[in-house]
mmCIF file of C-alpha atoms and ligand atoms in Angstrom:
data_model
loop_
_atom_site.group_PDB
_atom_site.id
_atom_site.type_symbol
_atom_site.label_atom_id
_atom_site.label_comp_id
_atom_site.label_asym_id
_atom_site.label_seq_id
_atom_site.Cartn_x
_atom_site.Cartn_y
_atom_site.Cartn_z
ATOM 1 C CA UNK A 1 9.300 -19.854 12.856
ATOM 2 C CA UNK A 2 8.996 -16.400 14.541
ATOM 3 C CA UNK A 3 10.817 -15.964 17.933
ATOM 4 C CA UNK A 4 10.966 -13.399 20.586
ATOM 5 C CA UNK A 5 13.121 -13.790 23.439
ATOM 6 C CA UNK A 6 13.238 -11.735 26.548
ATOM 7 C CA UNK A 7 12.250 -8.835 24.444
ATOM 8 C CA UNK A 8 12.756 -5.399 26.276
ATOM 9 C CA UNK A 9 11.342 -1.909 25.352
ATOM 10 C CA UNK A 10 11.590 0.959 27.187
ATOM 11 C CA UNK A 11 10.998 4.832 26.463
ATOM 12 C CA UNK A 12 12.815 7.051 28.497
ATOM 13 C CA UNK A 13 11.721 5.876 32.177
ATOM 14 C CA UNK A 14 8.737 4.010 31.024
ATOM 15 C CA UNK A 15 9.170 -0.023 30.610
ATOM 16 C CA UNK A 16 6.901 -0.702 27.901
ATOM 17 C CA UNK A 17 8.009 -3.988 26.934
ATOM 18 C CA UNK A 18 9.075 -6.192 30.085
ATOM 19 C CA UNK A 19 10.435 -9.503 28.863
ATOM 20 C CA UNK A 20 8.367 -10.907 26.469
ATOM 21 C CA UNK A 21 8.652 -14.286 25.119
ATOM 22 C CA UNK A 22 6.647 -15.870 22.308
ATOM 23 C CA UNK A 23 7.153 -18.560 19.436
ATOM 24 C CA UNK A 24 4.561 -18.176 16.602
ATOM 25 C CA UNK A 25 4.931 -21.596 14.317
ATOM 26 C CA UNK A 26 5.417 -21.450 10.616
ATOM 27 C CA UNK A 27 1.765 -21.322 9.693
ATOM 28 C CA UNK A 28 0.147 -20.507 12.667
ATOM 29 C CA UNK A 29 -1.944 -17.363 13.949
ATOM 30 C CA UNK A 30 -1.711 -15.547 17.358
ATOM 31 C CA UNK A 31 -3.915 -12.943 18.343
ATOM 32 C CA UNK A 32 -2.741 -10.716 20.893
ATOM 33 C CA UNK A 33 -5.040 -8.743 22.876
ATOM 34 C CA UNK A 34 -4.923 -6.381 26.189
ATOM 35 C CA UNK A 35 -5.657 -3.134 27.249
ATOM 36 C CA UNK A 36 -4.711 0.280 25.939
ATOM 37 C CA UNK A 37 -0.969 1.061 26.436
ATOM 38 C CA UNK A 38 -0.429 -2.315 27.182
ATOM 39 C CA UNK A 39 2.429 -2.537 24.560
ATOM 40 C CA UNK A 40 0.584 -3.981 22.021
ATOM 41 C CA UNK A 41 1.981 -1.683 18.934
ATOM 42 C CA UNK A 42 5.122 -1.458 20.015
ATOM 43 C CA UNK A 43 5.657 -5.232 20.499
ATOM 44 C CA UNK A 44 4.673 -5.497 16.308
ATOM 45 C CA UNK A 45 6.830 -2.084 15.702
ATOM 46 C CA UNK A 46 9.429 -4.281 17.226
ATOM 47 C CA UNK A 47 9.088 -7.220 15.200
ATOM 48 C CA UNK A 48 9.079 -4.923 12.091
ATOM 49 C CA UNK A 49 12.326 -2.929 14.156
ATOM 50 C CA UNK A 50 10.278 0.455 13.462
ATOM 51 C CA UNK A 51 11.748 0.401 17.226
ATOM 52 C CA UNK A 52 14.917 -0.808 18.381
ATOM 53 C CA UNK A 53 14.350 -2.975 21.507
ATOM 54 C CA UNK A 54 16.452 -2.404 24.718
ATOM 55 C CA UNK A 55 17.395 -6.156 25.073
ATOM 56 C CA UNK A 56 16.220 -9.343 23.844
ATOM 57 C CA UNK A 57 16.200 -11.878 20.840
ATOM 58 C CA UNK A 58 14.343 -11.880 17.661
ATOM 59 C CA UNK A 59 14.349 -14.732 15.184
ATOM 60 C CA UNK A 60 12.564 -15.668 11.787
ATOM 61 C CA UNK A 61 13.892 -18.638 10.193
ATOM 62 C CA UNK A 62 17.894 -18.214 10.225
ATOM 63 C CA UNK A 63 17.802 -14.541 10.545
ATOM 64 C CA UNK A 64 18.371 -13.318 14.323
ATOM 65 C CA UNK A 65 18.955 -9.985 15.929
ATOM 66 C CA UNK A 66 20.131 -10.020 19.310
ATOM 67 C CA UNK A 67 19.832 -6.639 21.071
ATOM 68 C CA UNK A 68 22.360 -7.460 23.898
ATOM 69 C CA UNK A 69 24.827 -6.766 20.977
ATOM 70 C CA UNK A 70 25.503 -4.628 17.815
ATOM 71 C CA UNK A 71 23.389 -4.959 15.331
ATOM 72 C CA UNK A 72 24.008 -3.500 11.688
ATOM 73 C CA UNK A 73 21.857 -1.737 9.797
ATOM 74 C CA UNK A 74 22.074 -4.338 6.853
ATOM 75 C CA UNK A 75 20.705 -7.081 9.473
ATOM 76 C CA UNK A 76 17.626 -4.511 10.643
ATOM 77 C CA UNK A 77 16.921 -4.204 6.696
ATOM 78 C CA UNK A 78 17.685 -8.288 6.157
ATOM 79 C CA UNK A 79 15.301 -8.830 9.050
ATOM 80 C CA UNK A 80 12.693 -6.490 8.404
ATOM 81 C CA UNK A 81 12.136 -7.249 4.900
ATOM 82 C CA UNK A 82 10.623 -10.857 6.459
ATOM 83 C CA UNK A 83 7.829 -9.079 7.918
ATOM 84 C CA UNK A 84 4.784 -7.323 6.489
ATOM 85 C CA UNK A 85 2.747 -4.951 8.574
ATOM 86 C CA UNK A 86 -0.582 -3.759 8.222
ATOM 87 C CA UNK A 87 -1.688 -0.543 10.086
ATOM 88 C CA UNK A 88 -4.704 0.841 12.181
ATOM 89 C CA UNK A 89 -4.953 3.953 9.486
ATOM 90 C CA UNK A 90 -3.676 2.623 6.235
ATOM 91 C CA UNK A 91 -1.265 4.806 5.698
ATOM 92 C CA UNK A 92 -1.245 4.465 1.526
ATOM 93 C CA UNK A 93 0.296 7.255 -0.623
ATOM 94 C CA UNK A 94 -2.707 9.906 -1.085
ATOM 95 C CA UNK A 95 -1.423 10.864 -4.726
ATOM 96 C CA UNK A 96 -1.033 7.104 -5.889
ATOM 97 C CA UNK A 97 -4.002 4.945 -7.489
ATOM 98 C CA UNK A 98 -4.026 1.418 -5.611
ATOM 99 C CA UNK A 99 -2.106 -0.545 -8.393
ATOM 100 C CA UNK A 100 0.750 1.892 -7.755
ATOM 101 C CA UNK A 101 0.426 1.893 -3.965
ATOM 102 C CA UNK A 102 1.033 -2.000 -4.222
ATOM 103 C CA UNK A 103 4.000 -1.890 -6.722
ATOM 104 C CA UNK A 104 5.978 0.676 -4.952
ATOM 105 C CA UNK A 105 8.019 -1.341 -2.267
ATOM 106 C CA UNK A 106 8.879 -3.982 -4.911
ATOM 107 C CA UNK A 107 9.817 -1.275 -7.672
ATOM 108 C CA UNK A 108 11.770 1.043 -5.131
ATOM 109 C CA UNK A 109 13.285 -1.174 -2.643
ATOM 110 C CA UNK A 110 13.675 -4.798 -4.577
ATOM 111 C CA UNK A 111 14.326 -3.126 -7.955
ATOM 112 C CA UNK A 112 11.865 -4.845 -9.620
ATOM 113 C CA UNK A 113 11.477 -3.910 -13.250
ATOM 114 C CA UNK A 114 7.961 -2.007 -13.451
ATOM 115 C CA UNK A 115 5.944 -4.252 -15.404
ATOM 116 C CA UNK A 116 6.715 -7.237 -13.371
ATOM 117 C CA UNK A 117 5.694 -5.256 -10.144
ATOM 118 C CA UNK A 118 2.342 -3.815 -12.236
ATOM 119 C CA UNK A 119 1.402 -7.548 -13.126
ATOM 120 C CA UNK A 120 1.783 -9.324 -9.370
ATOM 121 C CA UNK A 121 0.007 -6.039 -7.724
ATOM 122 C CA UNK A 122 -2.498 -6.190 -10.107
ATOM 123 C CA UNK A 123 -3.066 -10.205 -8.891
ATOM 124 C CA UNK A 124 -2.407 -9.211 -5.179
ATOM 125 C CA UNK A 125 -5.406 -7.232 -5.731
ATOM 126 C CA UNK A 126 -7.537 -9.091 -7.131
ATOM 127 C CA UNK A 127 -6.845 -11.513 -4.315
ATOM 128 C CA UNK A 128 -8.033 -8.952 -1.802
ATOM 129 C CA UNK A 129 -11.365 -8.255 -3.995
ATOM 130 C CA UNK A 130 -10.527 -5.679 -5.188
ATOM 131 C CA UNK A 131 -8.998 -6.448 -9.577
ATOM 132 C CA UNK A 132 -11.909 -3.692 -10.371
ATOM 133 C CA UNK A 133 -10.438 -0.555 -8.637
ATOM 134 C CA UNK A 134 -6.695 -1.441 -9.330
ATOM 135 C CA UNK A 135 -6.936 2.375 -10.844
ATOM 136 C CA UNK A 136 -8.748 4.122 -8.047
ATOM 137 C CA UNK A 137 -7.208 6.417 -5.819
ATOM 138 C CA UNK A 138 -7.104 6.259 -1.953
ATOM 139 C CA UNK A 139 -9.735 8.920 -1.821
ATOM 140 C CA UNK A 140 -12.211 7.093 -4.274
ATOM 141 C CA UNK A 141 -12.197 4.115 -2.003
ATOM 142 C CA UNK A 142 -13.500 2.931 1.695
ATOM 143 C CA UNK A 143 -11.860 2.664 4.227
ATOM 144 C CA UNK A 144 -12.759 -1.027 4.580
ATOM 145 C CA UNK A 145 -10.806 -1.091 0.298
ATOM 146 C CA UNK A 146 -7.953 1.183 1.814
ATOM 147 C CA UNK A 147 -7.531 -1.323 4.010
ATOM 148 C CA UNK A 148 -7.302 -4.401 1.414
ATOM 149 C CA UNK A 149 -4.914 -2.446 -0.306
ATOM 150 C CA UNK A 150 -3.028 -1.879 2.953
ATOM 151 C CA UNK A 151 -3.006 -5.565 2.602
ATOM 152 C CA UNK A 152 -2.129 -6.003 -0.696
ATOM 153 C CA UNK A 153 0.578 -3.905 -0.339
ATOM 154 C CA UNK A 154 2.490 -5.870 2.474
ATOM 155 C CA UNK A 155 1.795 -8.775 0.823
ATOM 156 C CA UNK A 156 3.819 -7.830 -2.243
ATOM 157 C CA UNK A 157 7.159 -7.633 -0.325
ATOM 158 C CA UNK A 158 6.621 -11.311 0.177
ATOM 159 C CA UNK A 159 6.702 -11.675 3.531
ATOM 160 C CA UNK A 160 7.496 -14.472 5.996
ATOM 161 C CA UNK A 161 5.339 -12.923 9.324
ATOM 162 C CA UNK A 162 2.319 -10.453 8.501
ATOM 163 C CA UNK A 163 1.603 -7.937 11.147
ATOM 164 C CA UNK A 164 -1.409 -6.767 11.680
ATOM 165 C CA UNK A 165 -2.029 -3.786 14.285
ATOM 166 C CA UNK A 166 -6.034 -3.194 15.355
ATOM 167 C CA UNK A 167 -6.496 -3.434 11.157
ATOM 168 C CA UNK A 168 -10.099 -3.086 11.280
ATOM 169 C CA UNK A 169 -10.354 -0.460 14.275
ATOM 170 C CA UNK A 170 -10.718 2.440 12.058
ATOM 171 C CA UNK A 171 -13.592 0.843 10.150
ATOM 172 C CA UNK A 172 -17.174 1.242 10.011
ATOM 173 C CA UNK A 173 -18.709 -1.741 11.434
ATOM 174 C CA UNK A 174 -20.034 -2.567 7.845
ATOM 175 C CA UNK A 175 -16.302 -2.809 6.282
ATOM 176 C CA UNK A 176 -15.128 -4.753 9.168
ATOM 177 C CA UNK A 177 -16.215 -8.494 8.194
ATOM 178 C CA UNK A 178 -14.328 -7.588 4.270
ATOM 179 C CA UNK A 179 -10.980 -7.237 5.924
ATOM 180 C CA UNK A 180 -11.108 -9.824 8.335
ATOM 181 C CA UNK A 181 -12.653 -12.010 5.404
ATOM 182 C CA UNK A 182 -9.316 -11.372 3.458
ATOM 183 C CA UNK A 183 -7.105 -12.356 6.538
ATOM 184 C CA UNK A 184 -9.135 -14.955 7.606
ATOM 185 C CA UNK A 185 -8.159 -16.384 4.130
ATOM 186 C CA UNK A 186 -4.452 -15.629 4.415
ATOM 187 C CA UNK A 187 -4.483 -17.391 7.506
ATOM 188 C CA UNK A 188 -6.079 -20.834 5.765
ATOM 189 C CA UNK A 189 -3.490 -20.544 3.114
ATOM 190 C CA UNK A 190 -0.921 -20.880 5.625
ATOM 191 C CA UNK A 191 0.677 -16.963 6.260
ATOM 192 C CA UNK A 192 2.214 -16.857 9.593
ATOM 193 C CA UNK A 193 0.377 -14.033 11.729
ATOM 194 C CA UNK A 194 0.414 -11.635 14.454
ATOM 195 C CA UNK A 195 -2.917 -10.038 14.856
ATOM 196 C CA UNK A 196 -3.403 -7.253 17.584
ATOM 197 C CA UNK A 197 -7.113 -6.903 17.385
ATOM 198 C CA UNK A 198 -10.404 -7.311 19.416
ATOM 199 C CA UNK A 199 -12.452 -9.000 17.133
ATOM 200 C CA UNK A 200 -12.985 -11.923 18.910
ATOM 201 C CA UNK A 201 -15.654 -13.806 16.436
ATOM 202 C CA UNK A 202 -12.468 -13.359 14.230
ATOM 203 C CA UNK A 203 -9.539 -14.756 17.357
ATOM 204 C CA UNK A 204 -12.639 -17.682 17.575
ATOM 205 C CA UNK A 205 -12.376 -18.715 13.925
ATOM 206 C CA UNK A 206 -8.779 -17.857 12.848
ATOM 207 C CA UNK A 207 -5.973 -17.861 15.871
ATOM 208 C CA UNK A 208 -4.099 -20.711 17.169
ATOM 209 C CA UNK A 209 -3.429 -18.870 20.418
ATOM 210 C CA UNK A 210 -4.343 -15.726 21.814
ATOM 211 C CA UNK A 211 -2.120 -14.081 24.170
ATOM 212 C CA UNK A 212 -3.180 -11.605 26.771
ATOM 213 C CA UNK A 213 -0.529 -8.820 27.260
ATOM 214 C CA UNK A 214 -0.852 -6.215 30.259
ATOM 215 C CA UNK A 215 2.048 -3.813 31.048
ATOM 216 C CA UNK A 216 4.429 -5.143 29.158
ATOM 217 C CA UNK A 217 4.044 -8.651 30.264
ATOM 218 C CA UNK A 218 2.045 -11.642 28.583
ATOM 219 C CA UNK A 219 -0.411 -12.477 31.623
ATOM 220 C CA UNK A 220 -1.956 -15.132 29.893
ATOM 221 C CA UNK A 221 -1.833 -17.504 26.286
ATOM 222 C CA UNK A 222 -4.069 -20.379 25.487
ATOM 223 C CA UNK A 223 -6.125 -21.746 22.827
ATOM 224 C CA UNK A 224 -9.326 -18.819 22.162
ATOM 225 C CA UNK A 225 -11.857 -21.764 23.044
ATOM 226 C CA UNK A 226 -10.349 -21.745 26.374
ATOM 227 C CA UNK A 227 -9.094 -18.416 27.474
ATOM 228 C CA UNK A 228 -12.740 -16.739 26.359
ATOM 229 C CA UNK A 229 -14.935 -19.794 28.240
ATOM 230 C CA UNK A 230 -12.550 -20.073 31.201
ATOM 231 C CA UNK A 231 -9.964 -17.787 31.945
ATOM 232 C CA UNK A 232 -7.734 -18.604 34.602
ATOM 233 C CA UNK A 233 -6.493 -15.231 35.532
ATOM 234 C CA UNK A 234 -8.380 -12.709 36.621
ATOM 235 C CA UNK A 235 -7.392 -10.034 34.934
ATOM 236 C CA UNK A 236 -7.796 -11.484 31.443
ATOM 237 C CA UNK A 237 -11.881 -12.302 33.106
ATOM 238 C CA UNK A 238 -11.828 -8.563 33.656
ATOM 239 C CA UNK A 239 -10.757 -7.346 30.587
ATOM 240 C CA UNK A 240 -12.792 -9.975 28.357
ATOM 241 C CA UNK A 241 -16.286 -8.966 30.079
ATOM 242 C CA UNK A 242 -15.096 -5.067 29.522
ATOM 243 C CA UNK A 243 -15.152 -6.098 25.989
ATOM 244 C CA UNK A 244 -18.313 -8.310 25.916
ATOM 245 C CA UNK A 245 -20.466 -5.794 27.125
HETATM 246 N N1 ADP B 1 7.481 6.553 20.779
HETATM 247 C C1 ADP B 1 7.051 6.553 22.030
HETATM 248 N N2 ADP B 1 7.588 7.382 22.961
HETATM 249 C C2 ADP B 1 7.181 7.380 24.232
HETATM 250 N N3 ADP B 1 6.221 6.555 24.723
HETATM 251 C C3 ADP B 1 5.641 5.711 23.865
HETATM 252 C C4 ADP B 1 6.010 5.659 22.483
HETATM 253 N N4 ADP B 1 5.269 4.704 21.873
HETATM 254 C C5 ADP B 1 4.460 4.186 22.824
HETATM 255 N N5 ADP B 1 4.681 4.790 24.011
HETATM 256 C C6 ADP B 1 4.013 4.462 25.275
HETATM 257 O O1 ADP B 1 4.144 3.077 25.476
HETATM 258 C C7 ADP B 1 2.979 2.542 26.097
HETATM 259 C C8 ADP B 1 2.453 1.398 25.268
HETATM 260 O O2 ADP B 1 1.986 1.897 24.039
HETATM 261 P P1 ADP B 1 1.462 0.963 22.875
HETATM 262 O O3 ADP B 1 2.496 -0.039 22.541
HETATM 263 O O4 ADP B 1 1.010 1.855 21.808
HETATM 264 O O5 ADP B 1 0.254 0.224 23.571
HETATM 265 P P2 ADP B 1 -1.079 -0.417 22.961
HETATM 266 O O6 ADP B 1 -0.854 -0.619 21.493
HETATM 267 O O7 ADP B 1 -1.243 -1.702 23.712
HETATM 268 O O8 ADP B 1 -2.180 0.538 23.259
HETATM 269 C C9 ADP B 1 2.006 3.706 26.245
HETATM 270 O O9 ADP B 1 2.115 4.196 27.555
HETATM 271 C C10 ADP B 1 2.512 4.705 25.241
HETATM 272 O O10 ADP B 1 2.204 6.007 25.623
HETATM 273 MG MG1 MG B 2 -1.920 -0.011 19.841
#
């Protein structure tokens, strides 16, 4: 299980993050949604500790970081390695054919021997679609492929919790349904998930809950059937019909 207690993120003067708490089951998919500079990002950046909250809890399984003390560098890097996260822009190495994009966290930071790595990214790939292009580069693919690599590539650290951050928000809308196709089935085989995104046929089909966030607060969670037919507060009405029309 993934849980956030009290989580608090601030930059500077500006509360970003104002005590947010969440359990996400073993298994299960939340969907978070909510306007720009809500604190969407920088909720998953701190779940992945590419930000150090102010204060607060974070748990997966029996690893815990709790920000109201010290916490050491080897327990960031213990904790982090349980999380995968796929980004808006992919983000893969421009000079590095897909096969190698996918082997190079668990060659350089698990010490994996090479072919080992070379046979499990070629299969993480082919899992995402995409076993023909293993040898393209970033450049000779789409951006909805960069993306399944993107994909492929978190997967391959064996995570516990993927991350995904607005993944198909960058995409033409003809490369959107091929990524959310390959997380849709993640989801059914049982990944745990955190899925900032407004693709709400996708929230419909896939999440467990969906959770509303607005300045740094969670204004409202519920099951997608009943947050997108009935709302119950008014801002979460207000920002669903934004994004319906
Ligand atoms: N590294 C940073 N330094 C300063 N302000 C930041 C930083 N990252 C995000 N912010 C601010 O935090 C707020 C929330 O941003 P973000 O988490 O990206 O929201 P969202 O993903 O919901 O659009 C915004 O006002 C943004 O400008
Ligand atoms: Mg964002």
């Amino acid at each position: 299980m993934l849980s956030i207690k009290n989580l608090h993120k601030q930059f500077g003067d500006l509360v970003v993050l104002d005590g947010i708490d969440l359990n996400v089951e073993t298994g299960k998919v939340v969907v978070v949604i909510g306007p720009s500079g809500s604190g969407k990002t920088t909720l998953l950046r701190c779940l992945n500790v590419l930000e150090t909250p102010n204060k607060g809890e974070l748990q997966i399984n029996n690893k815990v970081l709790d920000f109201s003390k010290k916490v050491t560098k080897k327990n960031i890097q213990a904790f982090r390695k349980q999380t995968g996260m796929v980004f808006q822009t992919y983000n893969l190495f421009p000079h590095k054919t897909a096969i190698e994009n996918v082997m190079e966290g668990p060659v350089i930071v698990q010490n994996i021997p090479k072919q080992e790595a070379r046979n499990k990214a070629r299969q993480l790939l082919e899992k995402v679609g995409l076993g023909d292009k293993i040898d393209y580069y970033p450049y000779q693919l789409s951006g909805g492929q960069q993306q399944r690599v993107g994909i492929a590539r978190a997967l391959a650290m064996e995570p516990e919790v993927m991350l995904f951050d607005e993944p198909t928000s960058a995409l033409d809308p003809e490369l959107i349904g091929e990524v959310l196709q390959v997380m849709k089935e993640l989801a059914e085989e049982g990944m745990t998930m955190v899925v900032v995104t407004h693709e709400m046929g996708f929230a419909r089909d896939v999440a467990d809950e969906v959770i509303f966030m607005e300045g740094g607060h969670i204004i409202e969670r519920g099951h997608p059937a009943d947050m997108f037919s009935r709302p119950s507060n008014s801002r979460t009405k207000e920002f669903l019909n934004l994004l319906s029309e």
